[in-house]
Coordinates of C-alpha atoms and ligand atoms in Angstrom, one line a residue:
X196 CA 20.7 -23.1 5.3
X197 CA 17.5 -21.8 4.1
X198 CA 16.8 -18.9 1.9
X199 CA 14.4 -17.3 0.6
X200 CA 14.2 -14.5 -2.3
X201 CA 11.8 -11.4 -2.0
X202 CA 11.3 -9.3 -5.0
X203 CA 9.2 -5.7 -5.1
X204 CA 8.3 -4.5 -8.7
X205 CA 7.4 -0.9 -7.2
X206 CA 6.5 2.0 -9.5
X207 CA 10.4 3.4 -9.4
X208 CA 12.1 0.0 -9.2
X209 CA 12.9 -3.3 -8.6
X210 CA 14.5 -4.5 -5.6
X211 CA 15.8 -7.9 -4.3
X212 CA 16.1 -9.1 -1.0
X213 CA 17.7 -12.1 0.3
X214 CA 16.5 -13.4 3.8
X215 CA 18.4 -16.5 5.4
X216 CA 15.2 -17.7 7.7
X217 CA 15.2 -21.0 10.1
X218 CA 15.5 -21.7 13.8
X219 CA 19.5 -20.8 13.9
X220 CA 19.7 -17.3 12.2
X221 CA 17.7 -14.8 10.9
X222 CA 18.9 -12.0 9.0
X223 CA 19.1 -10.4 5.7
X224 CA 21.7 -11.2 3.2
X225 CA 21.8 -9.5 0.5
X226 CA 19.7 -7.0 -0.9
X227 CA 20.0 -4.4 -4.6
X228 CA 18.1 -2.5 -5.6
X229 CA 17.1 -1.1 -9.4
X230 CA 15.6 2.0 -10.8
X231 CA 14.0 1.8 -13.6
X232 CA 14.8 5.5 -14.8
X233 CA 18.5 5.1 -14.2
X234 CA 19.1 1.5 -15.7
X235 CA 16.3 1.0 -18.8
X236 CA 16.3 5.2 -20.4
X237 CA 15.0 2.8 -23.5
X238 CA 11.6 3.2 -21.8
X239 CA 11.5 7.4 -21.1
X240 CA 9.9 6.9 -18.0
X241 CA 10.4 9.9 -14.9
X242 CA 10.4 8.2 -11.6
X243 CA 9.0 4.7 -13.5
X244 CA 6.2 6.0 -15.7
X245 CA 5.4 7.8 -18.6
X246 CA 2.4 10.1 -18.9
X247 CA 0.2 10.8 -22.2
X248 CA 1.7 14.5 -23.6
X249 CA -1.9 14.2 -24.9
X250 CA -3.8 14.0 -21.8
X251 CA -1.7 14.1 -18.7
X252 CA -4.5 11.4 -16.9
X253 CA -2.8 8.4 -18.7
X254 CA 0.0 7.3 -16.7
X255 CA 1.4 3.8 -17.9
X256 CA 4.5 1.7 -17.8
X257 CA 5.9 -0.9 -20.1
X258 CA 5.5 -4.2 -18.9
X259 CA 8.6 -5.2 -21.1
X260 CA 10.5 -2.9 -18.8
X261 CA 9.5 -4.8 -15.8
X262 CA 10.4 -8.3 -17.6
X263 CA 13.8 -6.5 -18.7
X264 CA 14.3 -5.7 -15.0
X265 CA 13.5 -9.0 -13.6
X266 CA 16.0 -10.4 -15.7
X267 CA 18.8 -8.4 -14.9
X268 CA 18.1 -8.7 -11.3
X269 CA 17.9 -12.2 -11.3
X270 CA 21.3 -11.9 -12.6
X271 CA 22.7 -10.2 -10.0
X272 CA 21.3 -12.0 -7.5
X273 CA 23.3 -14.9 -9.2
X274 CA 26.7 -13.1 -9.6
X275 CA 27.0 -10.7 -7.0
X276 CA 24.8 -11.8 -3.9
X277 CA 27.7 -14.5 -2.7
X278 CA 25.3 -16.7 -1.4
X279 CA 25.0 -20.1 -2.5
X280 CA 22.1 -20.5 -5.0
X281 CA 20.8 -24.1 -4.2
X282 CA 20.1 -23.1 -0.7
X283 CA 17.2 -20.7 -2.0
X284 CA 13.6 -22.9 -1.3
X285 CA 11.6 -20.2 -2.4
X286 CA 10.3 -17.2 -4.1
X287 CA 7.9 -14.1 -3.9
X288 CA 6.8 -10.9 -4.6
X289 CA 4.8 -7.4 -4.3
X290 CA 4.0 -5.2 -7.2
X291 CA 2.7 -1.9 -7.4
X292 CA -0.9 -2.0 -6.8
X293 CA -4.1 -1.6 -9.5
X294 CA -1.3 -2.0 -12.9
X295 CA -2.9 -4.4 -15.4
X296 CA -1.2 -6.2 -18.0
X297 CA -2.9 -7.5 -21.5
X298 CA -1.7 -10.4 -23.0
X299 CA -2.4 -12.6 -26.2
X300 CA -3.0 -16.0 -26.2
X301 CA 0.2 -16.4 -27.5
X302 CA 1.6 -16.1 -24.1
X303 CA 0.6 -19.4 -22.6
X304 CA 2.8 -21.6 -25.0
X305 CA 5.6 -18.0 -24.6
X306 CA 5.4 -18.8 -21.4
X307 CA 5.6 -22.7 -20.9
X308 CA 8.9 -22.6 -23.1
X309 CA 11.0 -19.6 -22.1
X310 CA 14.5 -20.4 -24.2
X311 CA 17.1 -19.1 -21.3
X312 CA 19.3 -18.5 -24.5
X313 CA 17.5 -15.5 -25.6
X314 CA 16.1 -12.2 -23.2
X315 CA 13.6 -12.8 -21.7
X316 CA 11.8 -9.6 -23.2
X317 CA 12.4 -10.4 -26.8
X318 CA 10.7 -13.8 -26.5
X319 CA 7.6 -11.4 -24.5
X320 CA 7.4 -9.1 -26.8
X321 CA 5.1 -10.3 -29.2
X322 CA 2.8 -11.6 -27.1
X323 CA 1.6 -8.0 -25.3
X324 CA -1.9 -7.3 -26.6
X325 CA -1.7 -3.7 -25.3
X326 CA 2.2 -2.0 -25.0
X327 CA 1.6 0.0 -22.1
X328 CA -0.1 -1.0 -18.8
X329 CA -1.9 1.3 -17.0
X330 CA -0.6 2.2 -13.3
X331 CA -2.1 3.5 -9.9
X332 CA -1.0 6.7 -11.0
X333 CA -3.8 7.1 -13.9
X334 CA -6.8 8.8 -13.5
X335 CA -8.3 9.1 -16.7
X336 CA -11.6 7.1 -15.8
X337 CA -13.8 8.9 -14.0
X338 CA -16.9 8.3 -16.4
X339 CA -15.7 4.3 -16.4
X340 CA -16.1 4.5 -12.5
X341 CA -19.5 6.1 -12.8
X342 CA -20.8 3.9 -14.9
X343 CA -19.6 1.2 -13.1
X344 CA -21.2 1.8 -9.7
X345 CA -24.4 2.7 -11.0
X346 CA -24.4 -0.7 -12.9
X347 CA -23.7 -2.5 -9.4
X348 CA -26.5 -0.6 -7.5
X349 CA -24.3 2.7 -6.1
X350 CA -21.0 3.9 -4.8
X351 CA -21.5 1.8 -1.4
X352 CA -23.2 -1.2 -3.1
X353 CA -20.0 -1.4 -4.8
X354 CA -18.1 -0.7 -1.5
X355 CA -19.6 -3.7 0.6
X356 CA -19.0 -5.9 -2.7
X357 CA -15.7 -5.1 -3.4
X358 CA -14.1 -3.5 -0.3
X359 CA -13.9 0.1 -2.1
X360 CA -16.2 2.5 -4.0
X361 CA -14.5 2.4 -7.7
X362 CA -11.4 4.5 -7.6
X363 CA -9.7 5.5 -11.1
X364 CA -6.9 4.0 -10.6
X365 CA -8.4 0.3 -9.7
X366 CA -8.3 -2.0 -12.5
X367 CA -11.6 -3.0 -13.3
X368 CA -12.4 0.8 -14.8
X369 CA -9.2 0.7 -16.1
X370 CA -10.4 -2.3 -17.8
X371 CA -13.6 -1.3 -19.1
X372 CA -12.0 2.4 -20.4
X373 CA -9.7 -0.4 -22.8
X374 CA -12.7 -2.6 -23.6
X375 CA -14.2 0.4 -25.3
X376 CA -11.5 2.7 -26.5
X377 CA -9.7 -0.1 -28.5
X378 CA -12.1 -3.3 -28.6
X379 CA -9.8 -4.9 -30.9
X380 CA -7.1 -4.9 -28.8
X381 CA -9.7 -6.2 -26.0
X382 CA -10.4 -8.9 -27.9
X383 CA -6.9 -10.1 -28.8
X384 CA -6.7 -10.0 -24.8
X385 CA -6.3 -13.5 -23.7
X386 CA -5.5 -13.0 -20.3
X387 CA -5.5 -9.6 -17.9
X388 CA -2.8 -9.5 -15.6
X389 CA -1.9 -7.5 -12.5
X390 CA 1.4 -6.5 -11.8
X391 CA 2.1 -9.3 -9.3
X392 CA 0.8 -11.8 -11.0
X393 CA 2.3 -10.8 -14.4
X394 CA 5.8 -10.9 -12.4
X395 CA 4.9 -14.2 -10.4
X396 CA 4.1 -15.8 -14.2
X397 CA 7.5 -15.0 -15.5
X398 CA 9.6 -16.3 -12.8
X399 CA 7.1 -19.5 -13.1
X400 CA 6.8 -19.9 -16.5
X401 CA 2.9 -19.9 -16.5
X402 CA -0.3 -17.9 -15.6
X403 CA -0.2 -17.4 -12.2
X404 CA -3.1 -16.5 -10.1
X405 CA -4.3 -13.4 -8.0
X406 CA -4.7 -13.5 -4.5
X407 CA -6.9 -11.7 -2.2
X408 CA -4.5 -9.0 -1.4
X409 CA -4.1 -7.3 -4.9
X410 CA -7.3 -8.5 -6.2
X411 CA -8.7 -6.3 -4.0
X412 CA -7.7 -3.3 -5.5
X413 CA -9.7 -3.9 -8.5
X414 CA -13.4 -3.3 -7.9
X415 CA -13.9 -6.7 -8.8
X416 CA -13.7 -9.4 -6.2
X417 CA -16.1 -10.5 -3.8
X418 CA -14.3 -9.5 -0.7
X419 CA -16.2 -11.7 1.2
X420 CA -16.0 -15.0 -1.0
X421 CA -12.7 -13.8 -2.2
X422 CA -13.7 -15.2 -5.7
X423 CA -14.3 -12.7 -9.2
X424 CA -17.9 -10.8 -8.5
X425 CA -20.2 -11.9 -11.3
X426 CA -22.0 -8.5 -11.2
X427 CA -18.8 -6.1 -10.9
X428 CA -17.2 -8.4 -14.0
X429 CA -20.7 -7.9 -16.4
X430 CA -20.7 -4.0 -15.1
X431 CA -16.8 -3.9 -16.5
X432 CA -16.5 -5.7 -19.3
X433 CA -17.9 -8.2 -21.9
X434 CA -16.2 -11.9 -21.5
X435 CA -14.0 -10.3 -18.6
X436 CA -14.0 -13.7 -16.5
X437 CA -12.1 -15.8 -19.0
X438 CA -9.6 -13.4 -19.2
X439 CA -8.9 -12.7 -15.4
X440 CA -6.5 -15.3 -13.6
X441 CA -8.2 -17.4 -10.8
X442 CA -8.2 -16.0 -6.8
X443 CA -6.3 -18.6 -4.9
X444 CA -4.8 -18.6 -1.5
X445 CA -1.9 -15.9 -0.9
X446 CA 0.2 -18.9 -0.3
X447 CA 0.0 -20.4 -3.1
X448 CA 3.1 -22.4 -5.0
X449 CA 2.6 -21.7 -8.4
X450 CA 5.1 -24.0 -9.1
X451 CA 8.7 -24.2 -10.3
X452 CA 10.9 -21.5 -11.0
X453 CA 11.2 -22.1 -15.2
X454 CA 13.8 -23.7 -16.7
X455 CA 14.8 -20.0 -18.4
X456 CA 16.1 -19.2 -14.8
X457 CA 17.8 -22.6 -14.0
X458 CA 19.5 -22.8 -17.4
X459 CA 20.3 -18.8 -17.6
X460 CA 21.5 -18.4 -13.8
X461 CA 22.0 -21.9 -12.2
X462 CA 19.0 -20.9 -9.7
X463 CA 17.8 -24.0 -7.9
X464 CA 13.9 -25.2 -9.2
X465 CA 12.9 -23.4 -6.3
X466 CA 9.0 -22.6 -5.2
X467 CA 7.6 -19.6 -6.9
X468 CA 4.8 -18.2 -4.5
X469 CA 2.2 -16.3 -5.6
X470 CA 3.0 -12.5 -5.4
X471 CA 0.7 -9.7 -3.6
X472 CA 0.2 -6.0 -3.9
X473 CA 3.0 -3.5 -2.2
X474 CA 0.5 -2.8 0.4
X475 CA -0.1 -6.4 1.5
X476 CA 3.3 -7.1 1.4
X477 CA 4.3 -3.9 3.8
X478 CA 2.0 -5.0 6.1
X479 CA 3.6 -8.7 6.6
X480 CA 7.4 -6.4 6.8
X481 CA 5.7 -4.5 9.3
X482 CA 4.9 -6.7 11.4
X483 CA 1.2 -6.5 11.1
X484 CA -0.2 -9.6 11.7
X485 CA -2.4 -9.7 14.4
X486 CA -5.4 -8.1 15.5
X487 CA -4.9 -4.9 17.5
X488 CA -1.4 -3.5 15.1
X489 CA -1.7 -0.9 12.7
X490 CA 1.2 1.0 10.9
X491 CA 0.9 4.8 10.8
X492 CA 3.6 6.3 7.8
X493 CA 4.5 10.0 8.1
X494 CA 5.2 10.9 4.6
X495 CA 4.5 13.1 2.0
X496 CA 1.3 12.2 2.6
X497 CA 0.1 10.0 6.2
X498 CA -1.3 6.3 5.8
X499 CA -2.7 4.4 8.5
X500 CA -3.0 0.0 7.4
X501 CA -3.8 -2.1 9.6
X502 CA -4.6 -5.9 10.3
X503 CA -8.3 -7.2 10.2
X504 CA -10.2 -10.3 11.0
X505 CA -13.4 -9.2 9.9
X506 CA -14.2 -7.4 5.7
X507 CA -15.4 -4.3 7.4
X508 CA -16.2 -1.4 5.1
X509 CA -15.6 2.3 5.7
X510 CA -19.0 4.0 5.0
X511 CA -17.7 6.9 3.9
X512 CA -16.3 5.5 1.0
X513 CA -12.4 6.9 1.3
X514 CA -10.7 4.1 2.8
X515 CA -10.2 0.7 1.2
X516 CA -10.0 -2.8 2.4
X517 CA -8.1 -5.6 0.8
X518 CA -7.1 -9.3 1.6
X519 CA -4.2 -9.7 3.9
X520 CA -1.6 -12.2 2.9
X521 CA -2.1 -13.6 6.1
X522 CA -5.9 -14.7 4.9
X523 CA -7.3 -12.3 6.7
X524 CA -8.0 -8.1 6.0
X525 CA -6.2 -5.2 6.2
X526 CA -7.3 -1.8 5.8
X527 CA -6.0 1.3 3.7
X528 CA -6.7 5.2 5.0
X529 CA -4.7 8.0 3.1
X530 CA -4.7 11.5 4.3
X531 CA -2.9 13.7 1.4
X532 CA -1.7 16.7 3.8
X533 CA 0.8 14.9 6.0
X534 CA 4.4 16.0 5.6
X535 CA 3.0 18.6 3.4
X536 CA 0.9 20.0 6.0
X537 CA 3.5 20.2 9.1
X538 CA 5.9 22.4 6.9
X539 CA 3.6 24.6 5.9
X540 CA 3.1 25.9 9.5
X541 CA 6.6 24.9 10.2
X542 CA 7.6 27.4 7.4
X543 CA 5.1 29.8 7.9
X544 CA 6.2 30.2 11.9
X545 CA 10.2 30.1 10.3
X546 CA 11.3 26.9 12.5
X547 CA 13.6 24.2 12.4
X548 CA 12.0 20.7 13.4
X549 CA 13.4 20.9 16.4
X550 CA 11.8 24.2 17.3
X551 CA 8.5 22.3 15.9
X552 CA 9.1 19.4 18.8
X553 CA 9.5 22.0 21.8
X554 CA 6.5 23.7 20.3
X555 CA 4.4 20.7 20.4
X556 CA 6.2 19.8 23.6
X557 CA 5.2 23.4 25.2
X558 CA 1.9 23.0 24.5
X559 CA -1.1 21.2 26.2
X560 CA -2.7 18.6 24.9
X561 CA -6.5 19.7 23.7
X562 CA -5.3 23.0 22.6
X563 CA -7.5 24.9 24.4
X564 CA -10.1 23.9 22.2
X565 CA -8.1 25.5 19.0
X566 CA -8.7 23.3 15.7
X567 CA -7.3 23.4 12.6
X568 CA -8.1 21.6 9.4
X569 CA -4.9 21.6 7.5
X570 CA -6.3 20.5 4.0
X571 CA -3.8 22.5 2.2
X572 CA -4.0 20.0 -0.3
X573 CA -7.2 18.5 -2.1
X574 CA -7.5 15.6 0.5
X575 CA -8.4 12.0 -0.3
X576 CA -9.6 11.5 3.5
X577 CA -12.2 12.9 3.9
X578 CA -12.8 13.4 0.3
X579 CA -12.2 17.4 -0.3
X580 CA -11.6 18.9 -3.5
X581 CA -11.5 22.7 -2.7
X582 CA -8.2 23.2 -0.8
X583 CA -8.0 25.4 2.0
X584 CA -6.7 25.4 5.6
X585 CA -9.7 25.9 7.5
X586 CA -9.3 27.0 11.5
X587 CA -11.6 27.3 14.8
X588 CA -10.6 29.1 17.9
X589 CA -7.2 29.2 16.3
X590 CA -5.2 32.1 16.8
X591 CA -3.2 32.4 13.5
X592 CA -0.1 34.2 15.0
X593 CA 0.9 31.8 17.9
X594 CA 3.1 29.9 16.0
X595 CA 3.2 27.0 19.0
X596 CA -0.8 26.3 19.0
X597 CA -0.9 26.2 15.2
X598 CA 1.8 23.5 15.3
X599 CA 0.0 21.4 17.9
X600 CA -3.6 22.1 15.8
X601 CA -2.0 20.6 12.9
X602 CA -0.3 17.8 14.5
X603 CA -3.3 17.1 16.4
X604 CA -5.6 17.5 13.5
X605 CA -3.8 14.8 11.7
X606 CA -3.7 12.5 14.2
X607 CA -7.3 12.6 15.7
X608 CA -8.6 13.0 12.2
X609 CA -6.7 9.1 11.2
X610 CA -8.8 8.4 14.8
X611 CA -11.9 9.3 13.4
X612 CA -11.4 8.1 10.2
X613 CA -10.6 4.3 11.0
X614 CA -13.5 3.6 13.6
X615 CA -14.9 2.0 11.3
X616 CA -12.5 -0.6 10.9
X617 CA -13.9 -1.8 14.9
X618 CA -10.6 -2.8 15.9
X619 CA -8.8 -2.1 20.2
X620 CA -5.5 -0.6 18.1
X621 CA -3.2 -1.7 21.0
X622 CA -0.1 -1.4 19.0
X623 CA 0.9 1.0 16.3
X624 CA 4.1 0.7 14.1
X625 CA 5.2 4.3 13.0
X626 CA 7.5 4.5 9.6
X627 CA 8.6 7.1 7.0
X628 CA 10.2 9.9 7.4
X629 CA 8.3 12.2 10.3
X630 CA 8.6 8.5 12.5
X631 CA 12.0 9.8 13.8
X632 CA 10.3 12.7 15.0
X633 CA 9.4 11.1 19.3
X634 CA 7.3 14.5 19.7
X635 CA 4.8 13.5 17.0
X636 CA 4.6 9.9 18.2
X637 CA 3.8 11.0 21.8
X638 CA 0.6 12.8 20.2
X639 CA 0.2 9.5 18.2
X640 CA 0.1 7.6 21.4
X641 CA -2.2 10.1 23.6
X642 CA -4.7 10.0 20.9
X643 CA -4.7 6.5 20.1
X644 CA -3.7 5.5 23.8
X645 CA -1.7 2.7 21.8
X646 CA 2.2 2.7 22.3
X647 CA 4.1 3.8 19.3
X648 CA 7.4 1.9 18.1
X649 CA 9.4 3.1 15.1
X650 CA 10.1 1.1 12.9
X651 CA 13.2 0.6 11.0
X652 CA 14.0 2.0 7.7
X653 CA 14.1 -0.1 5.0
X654 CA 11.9 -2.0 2.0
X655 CA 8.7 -3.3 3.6
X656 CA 7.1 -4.2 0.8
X657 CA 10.0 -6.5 -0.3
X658 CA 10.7 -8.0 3.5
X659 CA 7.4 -9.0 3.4
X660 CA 7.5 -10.6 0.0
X661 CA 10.6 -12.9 1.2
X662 CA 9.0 -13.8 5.0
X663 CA 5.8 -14.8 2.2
X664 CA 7.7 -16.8 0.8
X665 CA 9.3 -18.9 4.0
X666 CA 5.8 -19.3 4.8
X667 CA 4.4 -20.5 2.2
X668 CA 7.7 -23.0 2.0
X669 CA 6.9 -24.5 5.4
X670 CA 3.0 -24.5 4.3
X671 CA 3.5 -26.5 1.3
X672 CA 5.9 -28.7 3.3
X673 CA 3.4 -29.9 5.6
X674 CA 4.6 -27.9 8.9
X675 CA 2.8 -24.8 9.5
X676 CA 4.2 -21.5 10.9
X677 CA 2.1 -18.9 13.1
X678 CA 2.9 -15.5 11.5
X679 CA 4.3 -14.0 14.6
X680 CA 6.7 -16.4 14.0
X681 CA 7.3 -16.2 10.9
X682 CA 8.3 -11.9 11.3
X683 CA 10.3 -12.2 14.8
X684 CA 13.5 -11.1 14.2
X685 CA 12.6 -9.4 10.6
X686 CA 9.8 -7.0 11.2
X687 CA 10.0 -5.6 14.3
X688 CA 10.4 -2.5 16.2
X689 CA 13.9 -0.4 16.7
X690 CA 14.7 -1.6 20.2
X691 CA 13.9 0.5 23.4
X692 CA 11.9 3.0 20.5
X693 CA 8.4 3.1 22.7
X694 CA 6.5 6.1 23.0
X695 CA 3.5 5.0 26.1
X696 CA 0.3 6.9 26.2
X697 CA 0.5 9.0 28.9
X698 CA -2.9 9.4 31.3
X699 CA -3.7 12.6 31.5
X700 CA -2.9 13.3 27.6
X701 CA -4.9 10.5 26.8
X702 CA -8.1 12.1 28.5
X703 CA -7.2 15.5 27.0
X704 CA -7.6 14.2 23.4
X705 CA -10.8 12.0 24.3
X706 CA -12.3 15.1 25.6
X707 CA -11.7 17.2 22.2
X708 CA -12.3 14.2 20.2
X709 CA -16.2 15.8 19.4
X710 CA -14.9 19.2 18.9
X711 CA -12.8 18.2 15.7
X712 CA -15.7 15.9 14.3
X713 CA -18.1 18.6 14.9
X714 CA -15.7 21.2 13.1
X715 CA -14.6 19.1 10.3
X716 CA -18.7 17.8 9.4
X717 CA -19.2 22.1 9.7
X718 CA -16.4 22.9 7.1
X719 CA -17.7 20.0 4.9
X720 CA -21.1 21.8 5.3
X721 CA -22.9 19.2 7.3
X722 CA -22.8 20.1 10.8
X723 CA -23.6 23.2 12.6
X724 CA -21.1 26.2 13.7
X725 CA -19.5 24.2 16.4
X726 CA -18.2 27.8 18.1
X727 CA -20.9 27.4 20.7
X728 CA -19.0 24.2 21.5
X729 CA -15.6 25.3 21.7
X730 CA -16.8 27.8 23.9
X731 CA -18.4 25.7 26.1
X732 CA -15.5 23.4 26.6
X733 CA -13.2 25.9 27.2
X734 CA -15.7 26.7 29.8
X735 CA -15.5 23.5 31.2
X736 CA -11.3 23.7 31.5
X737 CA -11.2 26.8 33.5
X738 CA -10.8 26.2 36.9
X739 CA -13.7 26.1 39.4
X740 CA -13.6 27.4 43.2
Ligands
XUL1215 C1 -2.6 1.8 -3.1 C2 -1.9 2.5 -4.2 C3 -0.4 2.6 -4.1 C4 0.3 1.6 -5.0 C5 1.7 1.9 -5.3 O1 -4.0 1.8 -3.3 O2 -2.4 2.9 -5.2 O3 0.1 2.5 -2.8 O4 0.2 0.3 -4.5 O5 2.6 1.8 -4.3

C-alpha cells in the first residue's frame, strides 16, 4: 500500500491528511485537524495571529507555535491514524502564503541534529533571529512597497518581474521594513524562510528550498527564470541573496524525513517534498491542472485561480500570478465584496436565500440594462478605497433586479477582470460556501459560457499537498505521472453537480458585457456617463414590428 502524508500550516491551524494513492484504491484515510487558538493559548493568538496593541498593522505569528504544532500532529498521525506507518513513501506541504521566518546560523547544525528526546521547539528556540514572523495579514509597509517599486523602475516594472506590483503583505517589503527597523537582528539573520519552507526544513532536518509557487508571493523572483531577481533582492535588502533558500523544482525531495521523527514516532525515512503556498496547493486539490480550469470560491470575499501555461501579467496591477506546482502558472484575482455583498441586498430586500434564488431565477439575464457596483466594501479588484455601492438604471426598490445586478455584477466583473490571463475558461470548479447555491452557478456559467461543477467541501490546500507528494514519489522513482492522473479520484467534482451554459443567457450577458466596463471605468472616473448607453441598448431590446 502506498501512502502519502499532506500537511497545511494555514493561518488558524494545522491539518493532516492521509491519502492511500496507487492503481487499486484511492481514498483518504485519515485526516485531523489543529487550531492553533484552541490547542497552544501559550501563544495569545485570535484565529492564529497576534496583532501589535501598538499599531494594529503588525500582524505576526510565532514560528515556535508552528514547530510546536507540527510535533504534536506528527504524533497523532502516529497514534491515532491506524494506519500502518512504514507504508507512508512520502511527505508534503502548503503554508500560509507571504509569512517569513528569521533564523540564525545556529540553525543549520539545530537542524542537522534534532535529538527526538527533547521537543522539538525547545531545541528551535534559540536559534530564531526574530520571535515573531510576520503574516499575510500585516500591512504595515506601505512606504517599504513604495520604495521598492520605484527602485525596480515602477509599480508594473515590478509586476512583469515578479508576477505582482509589491503588495504589503509579500515578503520582500516585509523584509526590507526588518532590515531597517532592527539591523541587528538582520544581521544575526542567517537564513529567511517562508512558511513552507520553514515547515518542509523541520520535517527534513535541513534548509529546504522555495519553489516557484510561494516564491512568488514575494516580489522577488524572476517569474520568468523562476530564480531570485537580482534587481528586486538589491531594491529589498543589503546581502538578501545569501540569506534566501534556493528556487528549485516544486517536486523536489528534499530528502529524508530526520531521524527526530523516526526515533520520536517510528515514521518510516520517508521522502520530504518540498512544500508550496496554500494557494498552489488548492489549486492541485481542485483539480486545476490543465489549461482551460479555473476555480471560482464564493466566500466572504470571491476568488477566481486558475491554471496557466504562459507568466501573463494583469496590467492593472490587482491580480497576482505565481508558479503552479505543476511547473506551470496560476493566477490569483480577489474581489472583497462577495458574500458580503449578496446579503446586503439579501437583507436590505428581507429574504431568505431561497427567496434570493427565485429572484435571480425570475429575472432575465442582462437586466434590462440595470448595473450595479456593489463595492460595499473597499475592494481589492479593481483597487477602490472609497466604499460605496454605486448603481445605473437600477431601480433601488425592486428587490428582484437588485439581486440579479449584484450577482451579475460579480460575476461579469471576475470576467472582465481575468482577460488578461488569455485563457478559453472551458471548465470552472465552484467552492465555498455560496457554491451550494445552483442559481448563482447558472449566472456563473451564462457569463463565462463554461460549465460549473461544485466541488466538494473539504481542505484543498492540504489534498493537494498529499497528491504533491505521490507525485513527486513516482518522479523521483523514475516513472512519471500526468497530473490528471495524479487528481482523478481526489479532486474532482460532486457527481451529476453540472450547471451548462445555456444559449440564449449566454448572449444576454455578452451583449451587456460593455455596459458594466463602461459603468465601472465611469465610477472609477475614467470613462464617460455610460446613461446614453444603457439607453440605447434597452433601445435595442424592445421589440421591433
Ligand atoms: C494569498 C494570501 C492568502 C494566504 C493565506 O495571496 O495572502 O490567501 O495565502 O491563506
Amino acid at each position: 500500500m502506498a501512502l502519502y502524508l499532506g500537511l497545511d500550516c494555514s493561518t488558524q491551524g494545522l491539518t493532516a491528511m492521509v491519502i492511500e494513492a496507487g492503481s487499486r484504491a484511492r481514498r483518504v484515510v485519515f485526516e485531523r485537524a489543529l487550531d492553533f487558538d484552541r490547542e497552544f493559548p501559550q501563544y495569545g493568538t485570535a484565529n492564529g495571529v497576534r496583532r501589535d496593541p501598538d499599531d494594529p498593522l503588525v500582524v505576526t505569528a510565532s514560528p515556535l507555535m508552528w514547530a510546536e504544532a507540527l510535533d504534536r500532529v506528527m504524533g497523532l498521525v502516529a497514534r491515532e491514524s491506524g494506519i500502518d506507518l512504514a507504508d507512508i513513501r512520502g511527505v508534503s506541504g502548503s503554508g500560509q502564503q507571504h509569512g517569513s521566518v528569521y533564523l540564525e546560523a545556529t540553525a543549520s547544525e539545530v537542524l542537522a541534529t534534532l535529538d527526538p528526546r527533547v521537543p522539538l521547539v525547545e531545541q528551535l528556540r534559540p536559534c530564531c533571529a526574530r520571535a515573531n514572523a510576520p503574516v499575510w495579514m500585516d500591512t504595515s509597509t506601505s512606504a517599504e512597497c513604495e520604495s521598492v517599486e520605484a527602485a525596480v523602475g515602477g509599480a508594473l516594472a515590478l509586476a512583469r518581474l515578479t508576477g505582482s506590483r509589491a503588495f504589503e503583505r509579500f515578503t520582500g517589503p516585509q523584509i526590507r521594513k526588518f532590515s531597517t527597523q532592527d539591523p541587528q537582528g538582520y544581521a544575526r539573520t542567517d537564513r529567511i524562510h517562508l512558511v513552507s519552507s520553514y515547515m518542509a526544513s523541520l520535517l527534513a532536518g535541513a534548509h529546504a528550498p522555495v519553489e516557484p509557487g510561494d516564491a512568488a508571493g514575494m516580489n522577488l523572483m524572476d517569474i520568468v527564470r523562476r530564480d531570485w531577481a537580482q534587481s528586486a533582492l538589491d531594491a529589498t535588502a543589503p546581502g538578501l541573496a545569501r540569506r534566501l533558500p534556493p528556487v528549485r523544482e516544486s517536486w523536489t525531495v528534499v530528502g529524508p524525513l530526520a531521524r527526530y521523527w523516526t526515533e520520536r514516532y517510528g515514521f518510516p525515512a520517508a521522502k520530504v517534498i518540498a512544500w508550496t503556498g496554500d494557494n498552489p496547493s488548492s489549486l492541485v486539490g481542485t483539480g486545476l491542472v490543465r489549461e482551460g480550469r479555473v476555480a471560482i470560491s464564493l466566500g466572504t470575499s470571491d476568488t477566481l485561480f486558475g491554471f496557466m501555461r504562459e507568466p501573463r501579467i494583469d496590467p492593472s496591477g490587482a491580480a497576482h500570478v505565481f508558479g503552479s506546482p505543476t511547473g506551470d502558472y496560476m493566477s490569483l484575482v480577489c474581489f472583497r465584496n462577495g458574500s458580503l455583498a449578496r446579503e446586503r441586498i439579501r437583507d436590505r430586500f428581507g429574504m431568505t436565500w431561497d427567496d434570493f434564488s427565485s429572484a435571480l431565477r425570475a429575472t432575465a439575464p442582462g437586466n434590462g440594462g440595470a448595473v450595479m457596483l456593489p463595492w460595499f466594501e473597499p475592494e481589492i479588484t479593481p483597487p477602490v478605497h472609497a466604499a460605496g455601492m454605486r448603481s445605473y438604471g437600477l431601480d433601488p426598490h425592486d428587490g428582484p433586479a437588485n439581486v440579479r445586478a449584484v450577482v451579475e455584477a460579480q460575476v461579469l466583473g471576475m470576467l472582465r477582470h481575468s482577460r488578461w490571463m488569455d485563457v478559453r475558461v472551458d471548465t470552472i470548479h465552484a467552492t465555498g460556501g455560496a457554491a451550494a447555491n445552483r442559481a448563482i452557478l447558472q449566472v456563473i456559467a451564462d457569463v463565462f459560457d463554461a460549465d460549473v461543477y461544485q466541488m466538494p467541501v473539504g481542505n484543498s490546500a492540504c489534498l493537494g499537498a498529499a497528491l504533491r507528494a505521490y507525485h513527486a514519489d513516482r518522479v523521483s522513482d523514475g516513472v512519471p505521472i500526468a497530473w490528471d492522473e495524479v487528481v482523478a479520484g481526489f479532486a474532482e467534482p460532486i457527481p451529476n453537480s453540472r450547471v451548462r451554459p445555456i444559449r440564449e443567457h449566454v448572449a444576454a450577458c455578452a451583449a451587456v458585457g460593455p455596459l458594466h466596463a463602461a459603468c465601472e471605468a465611469h465610477a472609477l472616473g475614467v470613462g464617460r456617463d455610460p446613461l446614453p448607453m444603457i439607453r440605447a441598448y434597452r433601445a435595442s431590446m424592445e421589440p421591433h414590428d
